[in-house]
Short mmCIF file of C-alpha atoms in Angstrom, two decimals:
data_model
loop_
_atom_site.label_atom_id
_atom_site.label_comp_id
_atom_site.label_asym_id
_atom_site.label_seq_id
_atom_site.Cartn_x
_atom_site.Cartn_y
_atom_site.Cartn_z
CA MET A 1 -130.50 -91.37 -31.07
CA GLU A 2 -130.32 -93.93 -28.23
CA ARG A 3 -128.30 -91.75 -26.07
CA VAL A 4 -129.15 -89.55 -26.46
CA THR A 5 -132.49 -90.53 -25.33
CA VAL A 6 -130.95 -92.32 -22.15
CA GLU A 7 -129.32 -89.02 -21.42
CA LYS A 8 -132.46 -86.91 -21.72
CA SER A 9 -134.49 -89.82 -19.61
CA VAL A 10 -131.42 -89.19 -16.22
CA LEU A 11 -132.05 -85.61 -16.53
CA LYS A 12 -135.37 -85.88 -16.21
CA GLU A 13 -135.50 -87.68 -13.34
CA ASN A 14 -132.46 -85.38 -12.55
CA ASP A 15 -135.18 -82.21 -12.70
CA ARG A 16 -138.04 -84.70 -10.05
CA ILE A 17 -135.81 -85.32 -7.60
CA ALA A 18 -134.52 -81.00 -7.95
CA GLU A 19 -138.79 -80.38 -7.28
CA GLU A 20 -138.34 -82.90 -4.50
CA ILE A 21 -134.96 -80.66 -2.73
CA ARG A 22 -136.41 -77.47 -3.49
CA GLY A 23 -140.44 -77.72 -1.95
CA GLU A 24 -138.66 -79.15 1.86
CA LEU A 25 -136.32 -76.20 0.72
CA GLU A 26 -139.05 -74.14 0.68
CA LYS A 27 -141.25 -75.07 3.03
CA ARG A 28 -138.74 -74.21 5.92
CA GLY A 29 -137.56 -70.91 4.00
CA ILE A 30 -133.81 -72.22 4.16
CA LEU A 31 -131.67 -70.60 1.05
CA CYS A 32 -129.75 -73.02 -1.54
CA TYR A 33 -127.45 -72.21 -3.45
CA ASN A 34 -125.12 -74.10 -5.59
CA ILE A 35 -121.94 -72.67 -6.83
CA ILE A 36 -120.29 -74.03 -10.12
CA ALA A 37 -116.68 -72.72 -11.00
CA SER A 38 -113.30 -74.24 -12.81
CA PRO A 39 -111.50 -76.10 -10.43
CA GLY A 40 -109.30 -74.11 -8.58
CA ALA A 41 -111.44 -70.77 -8.98
CA GLY A 42 -111.12 -70.28 -5.06
CA LYS A 43 -115.37 -72.07 -3.75
CA THR A 44 -114.12 -73.26 -0.55
CA SER A 45 -111.96 -70.68 0.42
CA LEU A 46 -114.68 -68.36 -0.65
CA LEU A 47 -116.76 -70.26 1.27
CA GLU A 48 -113.97 -71.23 4.25
CA GLN A 49 -114.04 -67.00 4.86
CA THR A 50 -117.34 -67.03 4.22
CA LEU A 51 -117.85 -69.24 7.98
CA GLU A 52 -115.39 -67.29 9.44
CA ARG A 53 -117.19 -64.11 9.45
CA LEU A 54 -120.70 -65.85 10.21
CA ALA A 55 -119.17 -68.00 12.58
CA GLY A 56 -120.72 -66.67 16.16
CA GLY A 57 -123.78 -64.60 13.94
CA PRO A 58 -127.30 -65.33 14.09
CA LEU A 59 -127.46 -66.82 10.37
CA GLN A 60 -126.78 -71.05 10.88
CA VAL A 61 -125.49 -72.10 7.42
CA THR A 62 -124.47 -75.78 5.82
CA VAL A 63 -121.91 -76.94 3.23
CA LEU A 64 -122.68 -79.67 0.59
CA THR A 65 -118.88 -80.47 -0.79
CA GLY A 66 -119.08 -82.32 -3.56
CA ASP A 67 -115.67 -83.40 -4.81
CA ILE A 68 -115.08 -87.18 -7.44
CA GLN A 69 -112.30 -87.95 -4.77
CA THR A 70 -110.74 -86.63 -1.24
CA GLU A 71 -112.59 -85.20 2.06
CA ARG A 72 -110.53 -82.22 2.42
CA ASP A 73 -112.99 -80.05 1.41
CA ALA A 74 -115.20 -80.94 3.63
CA ARG A 75 -112.50 -80.41 6.21
CA ARG A 76 -111.34 -77.04 6.03
CA LEU A 77 -114.40 -76.20 5.83
CA ALA A 78 -115.48 -78.26 9.40
CA ARG A 79 -113.64 -76.01 11.17
CA PHE A 80 -115.81 -72.79 11.71
CA GLY A 81 -118.51 -74.73 13.58
CA PHE A 82 -121.14 -74.88 11.20
CA PRO A 83 -121.96 -79.00 9.45
CA ALA A 84 -119.98 -80.03 6.59
CA ARG A 85 -120.53 -82.65 4.31
CA GLN A 86 -118.52 -84.10 2.06
CA ILE A 87 -120.94 -85.98 -1.04
CA VAL A 88 -117.91 -88.31 -2.74
CA THR A 89 -119.04 -88.63 -6.94
CA GLY A 90 -116.63 -91.10 -7.65
CA GLY A 91 -116.02 -90.44 -10.98
CA THR A 92 -118.51 -88.72 -10.95
CA CYS A 93 -118.14 -84.86 -12.87
CA HIS A 94 -121.16 -82.95 -11.16
CA LEU A 95 -122.80 -83.50 -8.47
CA ALA A 96 -126.81 -84.81 -9.21
CA ALA A 97 -130.02 -84.35 -6.99
CA SER A 98 -130.77 -87.24 -5.84
CA MET A 99 -127.26 -86.98 -4.66
CA VAL A 100 -127.88 -83.61 -2.56
CA GLN A 101 -131.13 -85.97 -1.09
CA ARG A 102 -129.39 -88.47 0.20
CA ALA A 103 -126.72 -86.07 2.26
CA LEU A 104 -129.82 -84.00 2.86
CA ASP A 105 -131.51 -87.08 5.15
CA GLU A 106 -128.30 -86.66 7.21
CA ILE A 107 -127.58 -84.00 8.13
CA PRO A 108 -129.91 -81.22 10.01
CA LEU A 109 -131.91 -78.79 8.97
CA ASP A 110 -133.74 -77.46 11.75
CA GLY A 111 -133.29 -73.65 12.27
CA LEU A 112 -131.04 -73.53 9.47
CA HIS A 113 -130.83 -70.40 7.07
CA VAL A 114 -128.83 -70.83 3.59
CA LEU A 115 -127.06 -74.60 2.13
CA PHE A 116 -124.50 -73.95 0.35
CA ILE A 117 -123.58 -76.84 -2.25
CA GLU A 118 -120.12 -76.31 -3.79
CA ASN A 119 -120.25 -78.25 -7.02
CA VAL A 120 -117.37 -79.99 -8.20
CA GLY A 121 -114.83 -78.48 -9.77
CA ASN A 122 -116.29 -78.06 -13.54
CA LEU A 123 -117.82 -75.33 -15.80
CA VAL A 124 -119.19 -77.13 -18.20
CA CYS A 125 -121.73 -80.48 -16.68
CA PRO A 126 -122.58 -78.83 -13.55
CA ALA A 127 -124.86 -76.34 -15.45
CA ALA A 128 -127.01 -78.78 -17.13
CA TYR A 129 -127.77 -80.58 -12.99
CA ASP A 130 -130.43 -78.93 -11.14
CA LEU A 131 -129.72 -79.74 -7.67
CA GLY A 132 -132.75 -77.87 -6.36
CA GLU A 133 -131.15 -75.07 -5.18
CA GLN A 134 -133.06 -70.95 -5.45
CA ALA A 135 -129.98 -69.86 -7.37
CA LYS A 136 -127.57 -71.20 -9.26
CA ILE A 137 -124.10 -68.67 -8.39
CA VAL A 138 -120.63 -68.65 -11.13
CA MET A 139 -117.55 -68.17 -10.09
CA LEU A 140 -114.74 -66.62 -12.46
CA SER A 141 -111.27 -65.93 -10.54
CA VAL A 142 -109.04 -64.00 -12.72
CA THR A 143 -106.36 -65.85 -12.97
CA GLU A 144 -108.39 -67.28 -16.08
CA GLY A 145 -109.24 -65.04 -18.24
CA ASP A 146 -111.52 -62.52 -18.52
CA ASP A 147 -113.43 -64.34 -22.55
CA LYS A 148 -114.74 -67.34 -20.15
CA PRO A 149 -118.08 -65.93 -19.85
CA LEU A 150 -118.61 -66.27 -23.66
CA LYS A 151 -116.41 -69.81 -24.14
CA TYR A 152 -118.47 -71.50 -21.19
CA PRO A 153 -121.60 -69.20 -21.63
CA SER A 154 -124.41 -72.45 -20.16
CA ILE A 155 -122.86 -71.50 -16.75
CA PHE A 156 -123.33 -67.85 -17.33
CA SER A 157 -126.73 -67.35 -18.10
CA ARG A 158 -128.13 -69.63 -15.66
CA ALA A 159 -126.17 -67.82 -12.26
CA ARG A 160 -127.97 -65.56 -10.81
CA LEU A 161 -124.53 -64.11 -9.43
CA LEU A 162 -120.69 -63.32 -10.66
CA VAL A 163 -118.31 -63.36 -7.82
CA LEU A 164 -115.11 -61.81 -10.09
CA HIS A 165 -113.09 -63.76 -7.37
CA LYS A 166 -109.33 -63.67 -6.50
CA MET A 167 -108.89 -59.79 -7.47
CA ASP A 168 -106.24 -58.82 -5.18
CA LEU A 169 -104.32 -60.97 -8.80
CA LEU A 170 -105.43 -58.70 -11.47
CA PRO A 171 -102.37 -55.92 -11.32
CA TYR A 172 -100.78 -59.73 -12.21
CA THR A 173 -102.12 -61.12 -15.04
CA PRO A 174 -104.25 -59.70 -17.80
CA PHE A 175 -108.25 -59.38 -17.20
CA ASP A 176 -109.79 -56.90 -18.21
CA VAL A 177 -113.19 -57.05 -15.55
CA GLU A 178 -115.10 -54.09 -17.76
CA ALA A 179 -115.19 -56.59 -20.87
CA ALA A 180 -115.32 -59.89 -18.31
CA LYS A 181 -118.58 -58.61 -16.93
CA ALA A 182 -119.93 -57.37 -20.50
CA ASP A 183 -119.98 -60.73 -22.21
CA ALA A 184 -121.26 -62.36 -18.69
CA ARG A 185 -124.15 -59.38 -18.62
CA ARG A 186 -124.38 -60.52 -22.70
CA VAL A 187 -125.29 -64.15 -21.64
CA ASN A 188 -127.27 -62.71 -18.91
CA PRO A 189 -128.65 -58.96 -18.60
CA VAL A 190 -129.68 -60.04 -15.36
CA ILE A 191 -126.80 -60.82 -13.79
CA GLU A 192 -125.83 -59.81 -10.92
CA ILE A 193 -121.97 -59.29 -9.42
CA VAL A 194 -120.23 -58.98 -6.96
CA GLU A 195 -115.66 -58.67 -6.48
CA THR A 196 -114.05 -60.39 -4.25
CA SER A 197 -111.19 -61.97 -2.93
CA VAL A 198 -109.83 -63.68 -0.12
CA VAL A 199 -106.53 -61.50 0.90
CA GLY A 200 -107.05 -58.29 -0.06
CA PRO A 201 -109.58 -56.04 -1.28
CA PRO A 202 -112.34 -55.62 -1.91
CA GLY A 203 -112.52 -58.50 0.68
CA MET A 204 -115.19 -60.30 1.64
CA ASP A 205 -118.12 -57.63 2.18
CA GLY A 206 -119.82 -57.30 -1.64
CA TRP A 207 -120.75 -61.10 -1.21
CA LEU A 208 -121.37 -61.97 2.22
CA GLN A 209 -123.72 -58.17 1.69
CA TRP A 210 -125.95 -59.88 -0.93
CA LEU A 211 -126.62 -62.73 1.13
CA GLU A 212 -127.44 -61.22 4.10
CA ALA A 213 -129.58 -59.02 1.73
CA ARG A 214 -130.60 -62.75 -0.07
CA VAL A 215 -131.84 -63.79 4.13
CA ALA A 216 -133.50 -60.86 4.63
CA GLU A 217 -135.72 -60.28 1.72
CA ARG A 218 -136.62 -63.75 3.36
CA THR A 219 -137.72 -63.46 6.86
CA MET B 1 -127.98 -99.86 -16.60
CA GLU B 2 -128.92 -98.91 -19.49
CA ARG B 3 -127.13 -95.89 -19.44
CA VAL B 4 -123.73 -97.41 -18.41
CA THR B 5 -123.89 -99.74 -20.67
CA VAL B 6 -124.71 -96.70 -23.47
CA GLU B 7 -121.58 -95.40 -22.22
CA LYS B 8 -118.62 -98.12 -22.22
CA SER B 9 -120.43 -98.97 -25.80
CA VAL B 10 -120.24 -94.79 -27.23
CA LEU B 11 -115.95 -94.97 -25.60
CA LYS B 12 -115.71 -98.44 -26.96
CA GLU B 13 -117.06 -96.56 -30.43
CA ASN B 14 -114.59 -94.03 -29.24
CA ASP B 15 -111.25 -95.92 -28.90
CA ARG B 16 -111.76 -97.94 -32.62
CA ILE B 17 -111.82 -94.37 -33.89
CA ALA B 18 -108.56 -93.17 -32.14
CA GLU B 19 -106.53 -96.27 -32.35
CA GLU B 20 -107.42 -95.66 -36.03
CA ILE B 21 -106.13 -92.56 -35.67
CA ARG B 22 -103.22 -93.09 -33.64
CA GLY B 23 -103.09 -95.89 -36.03
CA GLU B 24 -102.10 -93.39 -39.19
CA LEU B 25 -100.60 -90.67 -36.66
CA GLU B 26 -97.65 -93.04 -36.72
CA LYS B 27 -97.40 -94.15 -39.99
CA ARG B 28 -96.54 -90.76 -41.13
CA GLY B 29 -94.03 -90.16 -38.24
CA ILE B 30 -96.48 -87.83 -36.63
CA LEU B 31 -96.49 -87.25 -32.95
CA CYS B 32 -99.71 -86.13 -30.97
CA TYR B 33 -100.52 -84.73 -27.99
CA ASN B 34 -103.97 -84.17 -26.38
CA ILE B 35 -102.74 -81.22 -24.03
CA ILE B 36 -105.55 -81.41 -20.49
CA ALA B 37 -106.09 -78.55 -18.19
CA SER B 38 -109.06 -76.33 -16.40
CA PRO B 39 -110.35 -73.33 -17.93
CA GLY B 40 -107.72 -70.53 -18.16
CA ALA B 41 -104.98 -72.03 -16.76
CA GLY B 42 -103.73 -71.08 -20.14
CA LYS B 43 -104.07 -74.19 -22.08
CA THR B 44 -104.06 -71.50 -25.27
CA SER B 45 -101.21 -69.49 -23.51
CA LEU B 46 -99.07 -71.67 -23.44
CA LEU B 47 -99.33 -73.21 -27.00
CA GLU B 48 -99.86 -69.11 -28.37
CA GLN B 49 -95.99 -68.69 -27.05
CA THR B 50 -94.37 -72.45 -27.88
CA LEU B 51 -95.57 -71.18 -31.96
CA GLU B 52 -94.04 -67.92 -31.65
CA ARG B 53 -91.01 -69.56 -30.44
CA LEU B 54 -91.39 -72.77 -33.28
CA ALA B 55 -91.89 -70.07 -36.28
CA GLY B 56 -89.16 -70.35 -38.98
CA GLY B 57 -87.87 -73.13 -37.41
CA PRO B 58 -87.86 -76.67 -38.86
CA LEU B 59 -90.78 -77.57 -36.79
CA GLN B 60 -94.08 -78.39 -38.50
CA VAL B 61 -97.11 -77.62 -35.69
CA THR B 62 -100.90 -77.93 -36.21
CA VAL B 63 -103.20 -77.54 -33.26
CA LEU B 64 -106.49 -78.33 -33.03
CA THR B 65 -108.34 -76.05 -30.46
CA GLY B 66 -111.49 -77.23 -28.84
CA ASP B 67 -114.49 -75.14 -27.23
CA ILE B 68 -117.83 -76.32 -26.33
CA GLN B 69 -118.52 -71.95 -28.20
CA THR B 70 -116.76 -70.09 -29.73
CA GLU B 71 -113.35 -69.77 -32.74
CA ARG B 72 -111.45 -67.35 -30.14
CA ASP B 73 -108.77 -70.20 -29.26
CA ALA B 74 -108.02 -70.41 -33.54
CA ARG B 75 -108.19 -67.41 -34.72
CA ARG B 76 -104.90 -66.49 -31.27
CA LEU B 77 -103.30 -69.57 -32.44
CA ALA B 78 -103.41 -68.83 -36.84
CA ARG B 79 -101.37 -65.81 -35.79
CA PHE B 80 -97.99 -67.81 -36.16
CA GLY B 81 -98.00 -69.11 -39.51
CA PHE B 82 -99.55 -72.56 -38.00
CA PRO B 83 -102.21 -74.16 -39.53
CA ALA B 84 -104.86 -73.64 -36.39
CA ARG B 85 -108.81 -75.29 -36.74
CA GLN B 86 -111.46 -74.99 -33.90
CA ILE B 87 -113.73 -77.51 -33.25
CA VAL B 88 -116.59 -75.97 -31.32
CA THR B 89 -118.10 -79.19 -30.04
CA GLY B 90 -121.71 -77.61 -29.42
CA GLY B 91 -122.35 -78.25 -25.72
CA THR B 92 -119.75 -81.31 -25.23
CA CYS B 93 -118.03 -80.56 -22.74
CA HIS B 94 -114.52 -82.80 -24.06
CA LEU B 95 -112.81 -83.86 -27.23
CA ALA B 96 -113.91 -86.92 -28.98
CA ALA B 97 -112.13 -89.09 -31.15
CA SER B 98 -114.98 -88.83 -33.74
CA MET B 99 -114.42 -84.84 -34.39
CA VAL B 100 -109.95 -85.13 -34.77
CA GLN B 101 -110.82 -87.50 -36.79
CA ARG B 102 -113.69 -84.87 -39.42
CA ALA B 103 -110.82 -82.12 -38.15
CA LEU B 104 -108.25 -84.46 -39.72
CA ASP B 105 -109.79 -84.55 -43.38
CA GLU B 106 -109.67 -81.11 -43.93
CA ILE B 107 -105.78 -80.05 -42.05
CA PRO B 108 -102.17 -81.34 -43.95
CA LEU B 109 -100.65 -83.42 -42.72
CA ASP B 110 -97.53 -84.13 -45.16
CA GLY B 111 -94.35 -83.27 -43.07
CA LEU B 112 -96.06 -82.48 -40.52
CA HIS B 113 -94.05 -83.89 -36.74
CA VAL B 114 -96.46 -82.58 -33.80
CA LEU B 115 -99.68 -82.16 -33.69
CA PHE B 116 -101.09 -80.43 -30.89
CA ILE B 117 -105.12 -81.01 -29.10
CA GLU B 118 -105.70 -78.39 -27.12
CA ASN B 119 -109.01 -80.03 -25.34
CA VAL B 120 -112.12 -78.01 -23.86
CA GLY B 121 -111.48 -76.14 -20.93
CA ASN B 122 -111.98 -79.36 -17.92
CA LEU B 123 -109.89 -81.71 -15.79
CA VAL B 124 -112.23 -84.13 -15.19
CA CYS B 125 -114.68 -85.36 -18.60
CA PRO B 126 -111.78 -85.03 -21.43
CA ALA B 127 -109.08 -87.99 -19.62
CA ALA B 128 -111.80 -90.62 -20.42
CA TYR B 129 -111.81 -89.61 -23.34
CA ASP B 130 -108.72 -91.49 -26.51
CA LEU B 131 -108.24 -89.33 -28.81
CA GLY B 132 -105.61 -91.52 -30.69
CA GLU B 133 -102.86 -89.08 -29.07
CA GLN B 134 -99.38 -90.30 -28.52
CA ALA B 135 -99.90 -88.73 -25.18
CA LYS B 136 -101.73 -86.88 -22.50
CA ILE B 137 -100.21 -83.87 -21.29
CA VAL B 138 -102.39 -82.35 -17.93
CA MET B 139 -101.67 -78.34 -17.59
CA LEU B 140 -101.55 -76.99 -14.10
CA SER B 141 -101.45 -73.14 -13.40
CA VAL B 142 -100.24 -72.38 -9.92
CA THR B 143 -102.98 -70.31 -9.38
CA GLU B 144 -105.70 -73.62 -9.27
CA GLY B 145 -103.97 -74.24 -5.86
CA ASP B 146 -101.76 -77.72 -4.92
CA ASP B 147 -104.68 -79.40 -4.05
CA LYS B 148 -105.57 -80.52 -7.55
CA PRO B 149 -104.00 -83.98 -8.93
CA LEU B 150 -105.83 -86.23 -5.44
CA LYS B 151 -108.39 -84.63 -6.46
CA TYR B 152 -108.31 -85.34 -9.73
CA PRO B 153 -106.60 -88.10 -10.13
CA SER B 154 -108.05 -89.95 -13.10
CA ILE B 155 -105.67 -86.97 -15.57
CA PHE B 156 -102.96 -87.21 -13.63
CA SER B 157 -102.51 -90.85 -13.58
CA ARG B 158 -102.97 -90.84 -17.18
CA ALA B 159 -100.70 -87.78 -18.03
CA ARG B 160 -97.24 -88.48 -19.59
CA LEU B 161 -95.99 -84.87 -18.56
CA LEU B 162 -97.50 -82.46 -15.43
CA VAL B 163 -97.52 -78.55 -17.53
CA LEU B 164 -96.82 -76.67 -14.04
CA HIS B 165 -97.65 -73.56 -15.60
CA LYS B 166 -98.15 -69.92 -14.71
CA MET B 167 -95.28 -69.88 -12.62
CA ASP B 168 -94.98 -66.45 -12.77
CA LEU B 169 -97.92 -65.93 -9.77
CA LEU B 170 -95.94 -68.16 -7.31
CA PRO B 171 -94.89 -65.80 -5.10
CA TYR B 172 -98.96 -64.05 -5.21
CA THR B 173 -100.07 -66.88 -4.73
CA PRO B 174 -99.95 -70.12 -1.82
CA PHE B 175 -99.48 -72.87 -4.29
CA ASP B 176 -97.05 -75.68 -2.68
CA VAL B 177 -94.32 -76.86 -5.50
CA GLU B 178 -93.25 -79.40 -3.90
CA ALA B 179 -95.86 -81.90 -2.28
CA ALA B 180 -98.12 -81.31 -6.07
CA LYS B 181 -95.37 -83.14 -7.52
CA ALA B 182 -95.31 -85.49 -4.88
CA ASP B 183 -98.93 -86.16 -4.82
CA ALA B 184 -98.63 -86.03 -8.62
CA ARG B 185 -95.94 -88.99 -8.28
CA ARG B 186 -98.17 -90.55 -5.77
CA VAL B 187 -101.28 -90.88 -8.92
CA ASN B 188 -98.66 -91.28 -11.22
CA PRO B 189 -95.42 -92.53 -10.78
CA VAL B 190 -93.41 -91.68 -13.71
CA ILE B 191 -94.95 -88.29 -15.14
CA GLU B 192 -92.84 -85.96 -16.05
CA ILE B 193 -92.92 -83.07 -14.79
CA VAL B 194 -91.21 -78.77 -15.95
CA GLU B 195 -92.77 -76.01 -14.89
CA THR B 196 -93.52 -73.01 -16.97
CA SER B 197 -94.86 -69.31 -17.70
CA VAL B 198 -95.64 -66.85 -20.46
CA VAL B 199 -94.76 -64.10 -18.88
CA GLY B 200 -91.41 -63.97 -16.75
CA PRO B 201 -88.93 -67.87 -15.16
CA PRO B 202 -88.97 -69.96 -15.92
CA GLY B 203 -90.47 -69.17 -19.16
CA MET B 204 -91.02 -72.09 -21.72
CA ASP B 205 -87.62 -73.24 -21.83
CA GLY B 206 -88.39 -76.01 -19.86
CA TRP B 207 -91.19 -77.40 -22.08
CA LEU B 208 -89.64 -76.88 -25.57
CA GLN B 209 -86.12 -78.58 -24.72
CA TRP B 210 -89.18 -81.43 -23.91
CA LEU B 211 -90.69 -81.33 -26.90
CA GLU B 212 -87.96 -81.32 -28.87
CA ALA B 213 -86.27 -84.28 -27.66
CA ARG B 214 -89.38 -86.12 -28.37
CA VAL B 215 -89.14 -85.43 -31.47
CA ALA B 216 -85.55 -85.79 -31.95
CA GLU B 217 -86.69 -89.05 -30.69
CA ARG B 218 -88.46 -90.63 -32.48
CA THR B 219 -86.27 -89.42 -36.23
#
């Protein structure tokens, strides 16, 4: 009983900070997406190509990338001219709103359109922690198997968008795209879905169009 | 502070139960492996083929398989004539020793050689929970990227064996096998490594030989 009570109060404090972050970002017209997926689903490579495609364009983007150890991802992402900042959680299996708040104190928010938060690679724990985002995005790579929406319903039910990633590997792996989509919609009837690959068709267009439509709605 | 204290006391109680389980299994000469990997790394399919290969042979094997939701994996595993039992954690992101202890009360242990515990798909939280196993086995599929040993050092440092899985997908994915092995050995100099695939070379032989060598040591 004691453990449950303590966990609830941690989550309540997290939600309070998340609301502060959301208020601040909305006041500034900044879209914020919390990207959640398994380790190795392709979060960093999707963001790499996203930044590469957006470089030189009108959209200003910043990435906060969470990891338990290492600053590798921020280094990978910093090559494209947009700010990228690593949050090393030091053992914690998810980002928390307080970590995001500290990071936001140190990055410029003026003129920013989109803030991506790349969560720790974990399909479970991050789902419970509001980071002040406008929406959660869940990524599922086809090599992980089509049974994941029903096995990890918490994140699929809370995400606005499902990114079905590594579609180029579909010929080499048993993955029923229609079954995965149907199961995702079973746990979340309004979830939106895009299919992506960083190395071949269907490429990144569906994802970038989704993102640009969100920015257009906002302005 | 309060949260840390409570977490420590939960882990201490977990370790006490884990020691009870380990004592009971060792008394009976049963090997127990706690298999930890990301969602979709191939834990269930590796176990499926393992059971298929061992069916009709002298080894008696049982699988406890953990999931947050659904009983799918136990159904998949039950087809091979060995006992398979699902532990549904109902939201918890890892198995705990108490869950294993309850499950062990309900399965026959007489004549058993190997107990596999397939943990919840999560490369982070399960590393901290001793389930009474003789050893942890970490699985990494090549589609997840070769940076995982340094990004998730906790599980790689605690595992006896690294199973590099889905090796058949190596031609289609950027994964440096030697770099991944070197990084795994950097966090764990004595880790053993086998390479596997359930659909092509190198197949399952290396893994099954490793397992049979452990059983031979025991008897």
